[in-house]
């Protein structure tokens, strides 16, 4: 993933076809140890391809992926349960404090 990010940074900087050495230099400048296998794979897969076109194609594919809108509603239910449990714990603590008091105080 870091190798791909470095590749994209180089393309944005004007280098249309970054080499392995270019990617390694970017990674090393960020104190990241380059993974030679990963760098080689990124260069091989993207060699001769237009990155802007690849990104546009990827956006089209992602646009066709269906999304589920019920997930946020389902996530709200556990939060409500957690609040109920907190309220129960507060009530239990309050009852325990009243029992521990036993009707007299040190300053009475």
mmCIF file of N, CA and C in Angstrom:
data_model
loop_
_atom_site.group_PDB
_atom_site.id
_atom_site.type_symbol
_atom_site.label_atom_id
_atom_site.label_comp_id
_atom_site.label_asym_id
_atom_site.label_seq_id
_atom_site.Cartn_x
_atom_site.Cartn_y
_atom_site.Cartn_z
ATOM 1 N N UNK A 1 0.828 -1.185 0.000
ATOM 2 C CA UNK A 1 0.000 0.000 0.000
ATOM 3 C C UNK A 1 0.874 1.251 0.000
ATOM 4 N N UNK A 2 1.952 1.222 0.763
ATOM 5 C CA UNK A 2 2.852 2.373 0.796
ATOM 6 C C UNK A 2 3.529 2.575 -0.556
ATOM 7 N N UNK A 3 3.839 1.472 -1.199
ATOM 8 C CA UNK A 3 4.477 1.561 -2.516
ATOM 9 C C UNK A 3 3.535 2.195 -3.524
ATOM 10 N N UNK A 4 2.282 1.839 -3.455
ATOM 11 C CA UNK A 4 1.283 2.423 -4.349
ATOM 12 C C UNK A 4 1.115 3.914 -4.057
ATOM 13 N N UNK A 5 1.093 4.281 -2.783
ATOM 14 C CA UNK A 5 0.977 5.691 -2.414
ATOM 15 C C UNK A 5 2.172 6.480 -2.951
ATOM 16 N N UNK A 6 3.360 5.917 -2.827
ATOM 17 C CA UNK A 6 4.556 6.581 -3.342
ATOM 18 C C UNK A 6 4.468 6.724 -4.860
ATOM 19 N N UNK A 7 3.998 5.688 -5.537
ATOM 20 C CA UNK A 7 3.830 5.720 -6.996
ATOM 21 C C UNK A 7 2.881 6.849 -7.385
ATOM 22 N N UNK A 8 1.752 6.941 -6.687
ATOM 23 C CA UNK A 8 0.766 7.971 -7.001
ATOM 24 C C UNK A 8 1.304 9.368 -6.718
ATOM 25 N N UNK A 9 2.078 9.520 -5.658
ATOM 26 C CA UNK A 9 2.699 10.815 -5.378
ATOM 27 C C UNK A 9 3.635 11.229 -6.511
ATOM 28 N N UNK A 10 4.407 10.277 -6.993
ATOM 29 C CA UNK A 10 5.322 10.562 -8.099
ATOM 30 C C UNK A 10 4.571 10.950 -9.367
ATOM 31 N N UNK A 11 3.455 10.280 -9.636
ATOM 32 C CA UNK A 11 2.649 10.611 -10.812
ATOM 33 C C UNK A 11 2.076 12.020 -10.662
ATOM 34 N N UNK A 12 1.599 12.345 -9.473
ATOM 35 C CA UNK A 12 1.066 13.690 -9.241
ATOM 36 C C UNK A 12 2.142 14.763 -9.388
ATOM 37 N N UNK A 13 3.386 14.392 -9.090
ATOM 38 C CA UNK A 13 4.499 15.337 -9.210
ATOM 39 C C UNK A 13 4.981 15.488 -10.650
ATOM 40 N N UNK A 14 4.420 14.708 -11.570
ATOM 41 C CA UNK A 14 4.764 14.861 -12.975
ATOM 42 C C UNK A 14 5.540 13.710 -13.572
ATOM 43 N N UNK A 15 5.875 12.703 -12.805
ATOM 44 C CA UNK A 15 6.600 11.533 -13.315
ATOM 45 C C UNK A 15 5.562 10.515 -13.793
ATOM 46 N N UNK A 16 5.349 10.435 -15.088
ATOM 47 C CA UNK A 16 4.290 9.586 -15.650
ATOM 48 C C UNK A 16 4.550 8.096 -15.457
ATOM 49 N N UNK A 17 5.812 7.677 -15.432
ATOM 50 C CA UNK A 17 6.165 6.267 -15.265
ATOM 51 C C UNK A 17 7.282 6.109 -14.227
ATOM 52 N N UNK A 18 6.932 6.166 -12.949
ATOM 53 C CA UNK A 18 7.950 6.037 -11.910
ATOM 54 C C UNK A 18 8.637 4.669 -11.942
ATOM 55 N N UNK A 19 9.917 4.667 -11.662
ATOM 56 C CA UNK A 19 10.675 3.417 -11.611
ATOM 57 C C UNK A 19 10.738 2.923 -10.170
ATOM 58 N N UNK A 20 11.270 1.717 -10.014
ATOM 59 C CA UNK A 20 11.438 1.166 -8.670
ATOM 60 C C UNK A 20 12.347 2.055 -7.838
ATOM 61 N N UNK A 21 13.398 2.586 -8.463
ATOM 62 C CA UNK A 21 14.334 3.460 -7.752
ATOM 63 C C UNK A 21 13.629 4.734 -7.277
ATOM 64 N N UNK A 22 12.733 5.263 -8.107
ATOM 65 C CA UNK A 22 11.985 6.463 -7.722
ATOM 66 C C UNK A 22 11.110 6.187 -6.495
ATOM 67 N N UNK A 23 10.408 5.071 -6.523
ATOM 68 C CA UNK A 23 9.527 4.703 -5.409
ATOM 69 C C UNK A 23 10.349 4.465 -4.147
ATOM 70 N N UNK A 24 11.456 3.761 -4.286
ATOM 71 C CA UNK A 24 12.325 3.508 -3.131
ATOM 72 C C UNK A 24 12.826 4.817 -2.526
ATOM 73 N N UNK A 25 13.166 5.780 -3.364
ATOM 74 C CA UNK A 25 13.657 7.069 -2.883
ATOM 75 C C UNK A 25 12.580 7.806 -2.089
ATOM 76 N N UNK A 26 11.350 7.778 -2.585
ATOM 77 C CA UNK A 26 10.245 8.436 -1.877
ATOM 78 C C UNK A 26 10.018 7.764 -0.530
ATOM 79 N N UNK A 27 9.996 6.444 -0.516
ATOM 80 C CA UNK A 27 9.763 5.722 0.737
ATOM 81 C C UNK A 27 10.881 5.972 1.741
ATOM 82 N N UNK A 28 12.112 5.942 1.280
ATOM 83 C CA UNK A 28 13.243 6.178 2.183
ATOM 84 C C UNK A 28 13.239 7.601 2.727
ATOM 85 N N UNK A 29 12.779 8.551 1.921
ATOM 86 C CA UNK A 29 12.718 9.940 2.392
ATOM 87 C C UNK A 29 11.698 10.103 3.518
ATOM 88 N N UNK A 30 10.751 9.166 3.596
ATOM 89 C CA UNK A 30 9.747 9.181 4.662
ATOM 90 C C UNK A 30 10.105 8.210 5.777
ATOM 91 N N UNK A 31 11.355 7.758 5.805
ATOM 92 C CA UNK A 31 11.842 6.804 6.812
ATOM 93 C C UNK A 31 11.052 5.499 6.812
ATOM 94 N N UNK A 32 10.695 5.047 5.613
ATOM 95 C CA UNK A 32 9.984 3.779 5.453
ATOM 96 C C UNK A 32 10.898 2.836 4.693
ATOM 97 N N UNK A 33 11.059 1.633 5.201
ATOM 98 C CA UNK A 33 11.882 0.626 4.530
ATOM 99 C C UNK A 33 11.079 0.027 3.381
ATOM 100 N N UNK A 34 11.535 0.209 2.142
ATOM 101 C CA UNK A 34 10.790 -0.316 0.991
ATOM 102 C C UNK A 34 10.784 -1.852 0.957
ATOM 103 N N UNK A 35 9.660 -2.397 0.559
ATOM 104 C CA UNK A 35 9.518 -3.836 0.352
ATOM 105 C C UNK A 35 9.760 -4.072 -1.141
ATOM 106 N N UNK A 36 10.903 -4.654 -1.477
ATOM 107 C CA UNK A 36 11.313 -4.805 -2.875
ATOM 108 C C UNK A 36 10.278 -5.557 -3.705
ATOM 109 N N UNK A 37 9.692 -6.592 -3.129
ATOM 110 C CA UNK A 37 8.687 -7.389 -3.859
ATOM 111 C C UNK A 37 7.448 -6.545 -4.167
ATOM 112 N N UNK A 38 7.001 -5.782 -3.182
ATOM 113 C CA UNK A 38 5.815 -4.952 -3.349
ATOM 114 C C UNK A 38 6.066 -3.840 -4.372
ATOM 115 N N UNK A 39 7.244 -3.219 -4.292
ATOM 116 C CA UNK A 39 7.591 -2.147 -5.232
ATOM 117 C C UNK A 39 7.625 -2.697 -6.655
ATOM 118 N N UNK A 40 8.229 -3.852 -6.832
ATOM 119 C CA UNK A 40 8.310 -4.474 -8.161
ATOM 120 C C UNK A 40 6.930 -4.767 -8.723
ATOM 121 N N UNK A 41 6.060 -5.253 -7.862
ATOM 122 C CA UNK A 41 4.710 -5.602 -8.305
ATOM 123 C C UNK A 41 3.933 -4.350 -8.730
ATOM 124 N N UNK A 42 4.047 -3.281 -7.947
ATOM 125 C CA UNK A 42 3.347 -2.038 -8.284
ATOM 126 C C UNK A 42 3.820 -1.519 -9.636
ATOM 127 N N UNK A 43 5.128 -1.486 -9.838
ATOM 128 C CA UNK A 43 5.680 -0.980 -11.103
ATOM 129 C C UNK A 43 5.243 -1.865 -12.268
ATOM 130 N N UNK A 44 5.284 -3.178 -12.082
ATOM 131 C CA UNK A 44 4.909 -4.103 -13.155
ATOM 132 C C UNK A 44 3.429 -3.975 -13.513
ATOM 133 N N UNK A 45 2.570 -3.850 -12.497
ATOM 134 C CA UNK A 45 1.123 -3.779 -12.749
ATOM 135 C C UNK A 45 0.708 -2.459 -13.390
ATOM 136 N N UNK A 46 1.413 -1.377 -13.096
ATOM 137 C CA UNK A 46 1.002 -0.063 -13.586
ATOM 138 C C UNK A 46 1.820 0.436 -14.772
ATOM 139 N N UNK A 47 2.782 -0.340 -15.207
ATOM 140 C CA UNK A 47 3.659 0.075 -16.304
ATOM 141 C C UNK A 47 2.845 0.301 -17.579
ATOM 142 N N UNK A 48 2.981 1.501 -18.134
ATOM 143 C CA UNK A 48 2.310 1.838 -19.388
ATOM 144 C C UNK A 48 0.837 2.169 -19.247
ATOM 145 N N UNK A 49 0.326 2.239 -18.021
ATOM 146 C CA UNK A 49 -1.088 2.553 -17.820
ATOM 147 C C UNK A 49 -1.235 3.985 -17.326
ATOM 148 N N UNK A 50 -2.362 4.587 -17.670
ATOM 149 C CA UNK A 50 -2.669 5.937 -17.228
ATOM 150 C C UNK A 50 -3.393 5.852 -15.890
ATOM 151 N N UNK A 51 -2.778 6.409 -14.856
ATOM 152 C CA UNK A 51 -3.328 6.307 -13.505
ATOM 153 C C UNK A 51 -4.681 6.995 -13.401
ATOM 154 N N UNK A 52 -4.832 8.141 -14.051
ATOM 155 C CA UNK A 52 -6.107 8.861 -13.990
ATOM 156 C C UNK A 52 -7.238 8.019 -14.572
ATOM 157 N N UNK A 53 -6.966 7.318 -15.667
ATOM 158 C CA UNK A 53 -7.981 6.446 -16.274
ATOM 159 C C UNK A 53 -8.309 5.277 -15.360
ATOM 160 N N UNK A 54 -7.296 4.703 -14.707
ATOM 161 C CA UNK A 54 -7.532 3.591 -13.781
ATOM 162 C C UNK A 54 -8.406 4.022 -12.604
ATOM 163 N N UNK A 55 -8.138 5.215 -12.103
ATOM 164 C CA UNK A 55 -8.942 5.727 -10.987
ATOM 165 C C UNK A 55 -10.377 5.973 -11.435
ATOM 166 N N UNK A 56 -10.565 6.532 -12.615
ATOM 167 C CA UNK A 56 -11.914 6.771 -13.142
ATOM 168 C C UNK A 56 -12.676 5.458 -13.309
ATOM 169 N N UNK A 57 -12.006 4.436 -13.836
ATOM 170 C CA UNK A 57 -12.643 3.117 -13.994
ATOM 171 C C UNK A 57 -13.018 2.536 -12.632
ATOM 172 N N UNK A 58 -12.143 2.706 -11.665
ATOM 173 C CA UNK A 58 -12.416 2.206 -10.314
ATOM 174 C C UNK A 58 -13.605 2.892 -9.681
ATOM 175 N N UNK A 59 -13.742 4.192 -9.910
ATOM 176 C CA UNK A 59 -14.891 4.930 -9.374
ATOM 177 C C UNK A 59 -16.196 4.412 -9.960
ATOM 178 N N UNK A 60 -16.181 4.112 -11.266
ATOM 179 C CA UNK A 60 -17.382 3.574 -11.909
ATOM 180 C C UNK A 60 -17.764 2.230 -11.297
ATOM 181 N N UNK A 61 -16.760 1.403 -11.047
ATOM 182 C CA UNK A 61 -17.038 0.091 -10.450
ATOM 183 C C UNK A 61 -17.581 0.237 -9.040
ATOM 184 N N UNK A 62 -17.015 1.160 -8.264
ATOM 185 C CA UNK A 62 -17.499 1.367 -6.900
ATOM 186 C C UNK A 62 -18.907 1.950 -6.878
ATOM 187 N N UNK A 63 -19.248 2.746 -7.876
ATOM 188 C CA UNK A 63 -20.578 3.340 -7.930
ATOM 189 C C UNK A 63 -21.656 2.279 -8.116
ATOM 190 N N UNK A 64 -21.303 1.160 -8.735
ATOM 191 C CA UNK A 64 -22.291 0.112 -8.985
ATOM 192 C C UNK A 64 -22.431 -0.853 -7.803
ATOM 193 N N UNK A 65 -21.612 -0.699 -6.779
ATOM 194 C CA UNK A 65 -21.684 -1.588 -5.614
ATOM 195 C C UNK A 65 -22.854 -1.162 -4.742
ATOM 196 N N UNK A 66 -23.765 -2.085 -4.439
ATOM 197 C CA UNK A 66 -24.901 -1.724 -3.590
ATOM 198 C C UNK A 66 -24.440 -1.497 -2.154
ATOM 199 N N UNK A 67 -25.094 -0.556 -1.492
ATOM 200 C CA UNK A 67 -24.777 -0.276 -0.095
ATOM 201 C C UNK A 67 -26.004 -0.542 0.756
ATOM 202 N N UNK A 68 -25.766 -0.902 1.991
ATOM 203 C CA UNK A 68 -26.863 -1.185 2.914
ATOM 204 C C UNK A 68 -27.031 -0.002 3.847
ATOM 205 N N UNK A 69 -28.236 0.528 3.919
ATOM 206 C CA UNK A 69 -28.481 1.674 4.796
ATOM 207 C C UNK A 69 -28.975 1.244 6.163
ATOM 208 N N UNK A 70 -29.232 -0.028 6.378
ATOM 209 C CA UNK A 70 -29.748 -0.510 7.658
ATOM 210 C C UNK A 70 -28.657 -0.641 8.705
ATOM 211 N N UNK A 71 -27.409 -0.631 8.327
ATOM 212 C CA UNK A 71 -26.317 -0.821 9.283
ATOM 213 C C UNK A 71 -26.283 0.238 10.378
ATOM 214 N N UNK A 72 -26.427 1.531 10.090
ATOM 215 C CA UNK A 72 -26.398 2.510 11.175
ATOM 216 C C UNK A 72 -27.539 2.318 12.169
ATOM 217 N N UNK A 73 -28.710 1.938 11.679
ATOM 218 C CA UNK A 73 -29.832 1.713 12.581
ATOM 219 C C UNK A 73 -29.557 0.510 13.484
ATOM 220 N N UNK A 74 -28.933 -0.493 12.945
ATOM 221 C CA UNK A 74 -28.615 -1.676 13.744
ATOM 222 C C UNK A 74 -27.556 -1.356 14.783
ATOM 223 N N UNK A 75 -26.664 -0.456 14.473
ATOM 224 C CA UNK A 75 -25.606 -0.086 15.413
ATOM 225 C C UNK A 75 -26.171 0.718 16.577
ATOM 226 N N UNK A 76 -27.278 1.386 16.387
ATOM 227 C CA UNK A 76 -27.867 2.186 17.454
ATOM 228 C C UNK A 76 -28.455 1.320 18.555
ATOM 229 N N UNK A 77 -28.922 0.143 18.230
ATOM 230 C CA UNK A 77 -29.536 -0.730 19.227
ATOM 231 C C UNK A 77 -28.559 -1.137 20.334
ATOM 232 N N UNK A 78 -27.344 -1.578 20.046
ATOM 233 C CA UNK A 78 -26.409 -1.914 21.123
ATOM 234 C C UNK A 78 -26.070 -0.712 21.992
ATOM 235 N N UNK A 79 -26.043 0.476 21.416
ATOM 236 C CA UNK A 79 -25.747 1.673 22.198
ATOM 237 C C UNK A 79 -26.858 1.925 23.210
ATOM 238 N N UNK A 80 -28.093 1.699 22.810
ATOM 239 C CA UNK A 80 -29.214 1.879 23.720
ATOM 240 C C UNK A 80 -29.147 0.871 24.862
ATOM 241 N N UNK A 81 -28.757 -0.345 24.555
ATOM 242 C CA UNK A 81 -28.614 -1.375 25.590
ATOM 243 C C UNK A 81 -27.522 -0.995 26.581
ATOM 244 N N UNK A 82 -26.426 -0.437 26.068
ATOM 245 C CA UNK A 82 -25.319 -0.032 26.937
ATOM 246 C C UNK A 82 -25.757 1.078 27.878
ATOM 247 N N UNK A 83 -26.568 2.025 27.388
ATOM 248 C CA UNK A 83 -27.063 3.103 28.241
ATOM 249 C C UNK A 83 -27.969 2.549 29.326
ATOM 250 N N UNK A 84 -28.799 1.584 28.982
ATOM 251 C CA UNK A 84 -29.690 0.971 29.960
ATOM 252 C C UNK A 84 -28.881 0.283 31.052
ATOM 253 N N UNK A 85 -27.828 -0.421 30.663
ATOM 254 C CA UNK A 85 -26.982 -1.102 31.637
ATOM 255 C C UNK A 85 -26.299 -0.102 32.558
ATOM 256 N N UNK A 86 -25.854 1.037 32.013
ATOM 257 C CA UNK A 86 -25.210 2.071 32.828
ATOM 258 C C UNK A 86 -26.190 2.616 33.856
ATOM 259 N N UNK A 87 -27.433 2.839 33.438
ATOM 260 C CA UNK A 87 -28.441 3.349 34.361
ATOM 261 C C UNK A 87 -28.715 2.345 35.465
ATOM 262 N N UNK A 88 -28.763 1.064 35.131
ATOM 263 C CA UNK A 88 -28.985 0.027 36.134
ATOM 264 C C UNK A 88 -27.839 -0.014 37.131
ATOM 265 N N UNK A 89 -26.625 0.118 36.651
ATOM 266 C CA UNK A 89 -25.462 0.108 37.537
ATOM 267 C C UNK A 89 -25.492 1.307 38.477
ATOM 268 N N UNK A 90 -25.890 2.483 37.969
ATOM 269 C CA UNK A 90 -25.972 3.674 38.803
ATOM 270 C C UNK A 90 -27.006 3.479 39.906
ATOM 271 N N UNK A 91 -28.146 2.881 39.559
ATOM 272 C CA UNK A 91 -29.190 2.639 40.543
ATOM 273 C C UNK A 91 -28.715 1.654 41.602
ATOM 274 N N UNK A 92 -27.987 0.620 41.191
ATOM 275 C CA UNK A 92 -27.469 -0.366 42.142
ATOM 276 C C UNK A 92 -26.482 0.290 43.098
ATOM 277 N N UNK A 93 -25.593 1.127 42.578
ATOM 278 C CA UNK A 93 -24.619 1.807 43.425
ATOM 279 C C UNK A 93 -25.316 2.709 44.429
ATOM 280 N N UNK A 94 -26.357 3.400 43.984
ATOM 281 C CA UNK A 94 -27.095 4.298 44.859
ATOM 282 C C UNK A 94 -27.751 3.523 45.991
ATOM 283 N N UNK A 95 -28.343 2.369 45.664
ATOM 284 C CA UNK A 95 -28.970 1.530 46.686
ATOM 285 C C UNK A 95 -27.932 1.010 47.667
ATOM 286 N N UNK A 96 -26.750 0.624 47.170
ATOM 287 C CA UNK A 96 -25.690 0.124 48.039
ATOM 288 C C UNK A 96 -25.205 1.220 48.978
ATOM 289 N N UNK A 97 -25.123 2.436 48.490
ATOM 290 C CA UNK A 97 -24.688 3.552 49.334
ATOM 291 C C UNK A 97 -25.708 3.827 50.425
ATOM 292 N N UNK A 98 -26.991 3.732 50.096
ATOM 293 C CA UNK A 98 -28.034 3.956 51.087
ATOM 294 C C UNK A 98 -27.987 2.866 52.153
ATOM 295 N N UNK A 99 -27.736 1.628 51.757
ATOM 296 C CA UNK A 99 -27.644 0.528 52.712
ATOM 297 C C UNK A 99 -26.424 0.683 53.605
ATOM 298 N N UNK A 100 -25.337 1.153 53.031
ATOM 299 C CA UNK A 100 -24.111 1.326 53.795
ATOM 300 C C UNK A 100 -24.237 2.472 54.786
ATOM 301 N N UNK A 101 -25.088 3.451 54.533
ATOM 302 C CA UNK A 101 -25.245 4.607 55.395
ATOM 303 C C UNK A 101 -25.866 4.209 56.728
ATOM 304 N N UNK A 102 -26.830 3.317 56.737
ATOM 305 C CA UNK A 102 -27.540 2.768 57.898
ATOM 306 C C UNK A 102 -28.186 3.848 58.775
ATOM 307 N N UNK A 103 -28.438 4.997 58.218
ATOM 308 C CA UNK A 103 -29.222 5.989 58.940
ATOM 309 C C UNK A 103 -28.437 6.868 59.904
ATOM 310 N N UNK A 104 -27.179 6.749 60.058
ATOM 311 C CA UNK A 104 -26.438 7.673 60.926
ATOM 312 C C UNK A 104 -25.216 8.205 60.192
ATOM 313 N N UNK A 105 -24.745 9.314 60.669
ATOM 314 C CA UNK A 105 -23.630 9.966 60.031
ATOM 315 C C UNK A 105 -22.570 10.293 61.066
ATOM 316 N N UNK A 106 -21.364 10.439 60.655
ATOM 317 C CA UNK A 106 -20.264 10.742 61.544
ATOM 318 C C UNK A 106 -20.423 12.135 62.148
ATOM 319 N N UNK A 107 -21.109 13.029 61.440
ATOM 320 C CA UNK A 107 -21.226 14.406 61.884
ATOM 321 C C UNK A 107 -22.590 14.733 62.503
ATOM 322 N N UNK A 108 -23.404 13.783 62.820
ATOM 323 C CA UNK A 108 -24.730 14.038 63.447
ATOM 324 C C UNK A 108 -24.583 14.293 64.913
#
